[in-house]
GROMACS .gro file of C-alpha atoms in nm:
model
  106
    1UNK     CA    1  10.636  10.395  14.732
    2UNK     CA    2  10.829  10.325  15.042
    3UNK     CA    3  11.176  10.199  14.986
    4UNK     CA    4  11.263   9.791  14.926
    5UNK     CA    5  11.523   9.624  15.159
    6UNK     CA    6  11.295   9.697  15.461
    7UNK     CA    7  11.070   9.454  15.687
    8UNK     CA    8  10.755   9.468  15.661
    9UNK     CA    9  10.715   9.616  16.022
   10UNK     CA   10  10.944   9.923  15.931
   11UNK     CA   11  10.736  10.013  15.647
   12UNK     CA   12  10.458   9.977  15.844
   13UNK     CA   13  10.607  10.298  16.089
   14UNK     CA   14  10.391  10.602  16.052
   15UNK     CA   15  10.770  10.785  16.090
   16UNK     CA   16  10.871  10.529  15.757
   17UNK     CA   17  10.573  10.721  15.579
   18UNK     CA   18  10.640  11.063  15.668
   19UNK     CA   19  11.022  11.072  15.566
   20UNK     CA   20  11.011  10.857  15.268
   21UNK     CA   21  10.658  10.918  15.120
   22UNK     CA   22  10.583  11.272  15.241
   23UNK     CA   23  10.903  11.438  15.292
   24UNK     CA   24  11.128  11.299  15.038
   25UNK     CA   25  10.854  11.215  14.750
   26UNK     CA   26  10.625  11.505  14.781
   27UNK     CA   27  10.821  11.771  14.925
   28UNK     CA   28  11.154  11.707  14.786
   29UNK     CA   29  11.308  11.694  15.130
   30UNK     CA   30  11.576  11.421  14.967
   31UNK     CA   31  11.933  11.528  15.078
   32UNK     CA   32  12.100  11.542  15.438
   33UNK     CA   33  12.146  11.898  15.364
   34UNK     CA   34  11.783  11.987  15.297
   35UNK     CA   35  11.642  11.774  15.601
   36UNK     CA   36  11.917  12.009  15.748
   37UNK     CA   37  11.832  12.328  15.620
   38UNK     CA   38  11.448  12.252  15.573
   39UNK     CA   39  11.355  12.062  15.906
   40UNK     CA   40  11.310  12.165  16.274
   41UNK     CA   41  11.218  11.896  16.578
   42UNK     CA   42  11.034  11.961  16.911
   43UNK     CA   43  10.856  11.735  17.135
   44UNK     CA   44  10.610  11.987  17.256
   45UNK     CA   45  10.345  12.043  16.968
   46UNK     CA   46  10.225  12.360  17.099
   47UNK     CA   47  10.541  12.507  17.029
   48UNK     CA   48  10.465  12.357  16.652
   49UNK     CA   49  10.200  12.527  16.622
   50UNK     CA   50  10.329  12.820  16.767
   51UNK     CA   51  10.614  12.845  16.483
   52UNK     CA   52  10.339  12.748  16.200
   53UNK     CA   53  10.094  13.011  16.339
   54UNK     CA   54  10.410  13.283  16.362
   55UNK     CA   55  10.541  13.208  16.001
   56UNK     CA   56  10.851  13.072  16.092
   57UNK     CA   57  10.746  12.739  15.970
   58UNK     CA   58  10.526  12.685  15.681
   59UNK     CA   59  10.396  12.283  15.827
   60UNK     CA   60  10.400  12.087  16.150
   61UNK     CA   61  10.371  11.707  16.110
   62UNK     CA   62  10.238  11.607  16.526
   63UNK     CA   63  10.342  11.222  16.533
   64UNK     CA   64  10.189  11.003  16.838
   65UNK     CA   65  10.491  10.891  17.043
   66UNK     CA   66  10.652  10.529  16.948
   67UNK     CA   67  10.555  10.221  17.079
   68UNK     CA   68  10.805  10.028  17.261
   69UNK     CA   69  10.674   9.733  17.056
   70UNK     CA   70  10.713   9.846  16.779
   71UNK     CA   71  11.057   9.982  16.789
   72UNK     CA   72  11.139   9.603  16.955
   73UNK     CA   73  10.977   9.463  16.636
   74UNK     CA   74  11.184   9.687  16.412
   75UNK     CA   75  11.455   9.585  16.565
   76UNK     CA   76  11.372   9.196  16.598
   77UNK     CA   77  11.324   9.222  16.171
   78UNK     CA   78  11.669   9.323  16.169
   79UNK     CA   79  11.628   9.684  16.097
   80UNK     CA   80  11.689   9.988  16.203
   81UNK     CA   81  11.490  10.319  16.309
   82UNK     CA   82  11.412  10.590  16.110
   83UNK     CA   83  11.629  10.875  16.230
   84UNK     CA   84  11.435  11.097  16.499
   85UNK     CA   85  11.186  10.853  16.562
   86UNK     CA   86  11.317  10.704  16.885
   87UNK     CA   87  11.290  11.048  17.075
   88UNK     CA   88  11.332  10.850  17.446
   89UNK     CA   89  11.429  11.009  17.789
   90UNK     CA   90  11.624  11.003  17.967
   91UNK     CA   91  11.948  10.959  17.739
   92UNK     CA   92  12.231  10.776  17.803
   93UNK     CA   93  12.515  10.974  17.778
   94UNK     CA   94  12.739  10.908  17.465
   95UNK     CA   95  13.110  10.648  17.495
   96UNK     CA   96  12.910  10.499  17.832
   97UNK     CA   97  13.054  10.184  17.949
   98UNK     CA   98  12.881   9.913  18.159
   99UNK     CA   99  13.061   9.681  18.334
  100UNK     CA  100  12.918   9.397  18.560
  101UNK     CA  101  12.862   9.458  18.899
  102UNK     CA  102  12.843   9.129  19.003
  103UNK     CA  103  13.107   8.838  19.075
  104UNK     CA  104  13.142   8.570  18.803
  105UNK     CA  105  13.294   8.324  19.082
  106UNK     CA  106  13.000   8.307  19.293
   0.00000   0.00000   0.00000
């Protein structure tokens, strides 16, 4: 069910099964608009359960937190993440630019 074109190590992503199988399939979560419209994000799941138990959300998926090794095997297969599954900390901040702080004449 999962899409073709992917490595075997994204399809394997617990993430991969939630938005393709569960989200899109099931639920009919299938447009950037819906996923907009339809989905919320929070890193703290007692505040999921919080908005389930208050109405304001009907379900709250609780994902364990990435592997590094797995997102460096994703990437290593030549694919990318599945949106909002590489929640890191701190964030670099957006346009930086890293230049060498060392001497290339040494």
């Amino acid at each position: 069910m999962l899409p073709s074109g992917y490595s075997q190590e994204w399809k394997d992503l617990d993430v991969a099964i939630l938005r393709w199988i569960i989200l899109r399939q099931i639920i009919g979560i299938d447009t950037p608009q819906k996923e907009e419209d339809c989905l919320g994000y929070t890193r703290d799941e007692q505040e999921a359960i919080n908005r389930v138990d208050s109405g304001e959300c009907q379900l709250a998926f609780l994902m364990n937190p990435m592997p590094v090794s797995k997102v460096l095997a994703v990437a290593d297969a030549g694919d990318r993440m599945p949106p909002k599954s590489t929640y890191f900390y701190p964030k670099l901040p957006t346009g930086l630019a890293m230049y060498p702080l060392w001497d290339n004449e040494l």
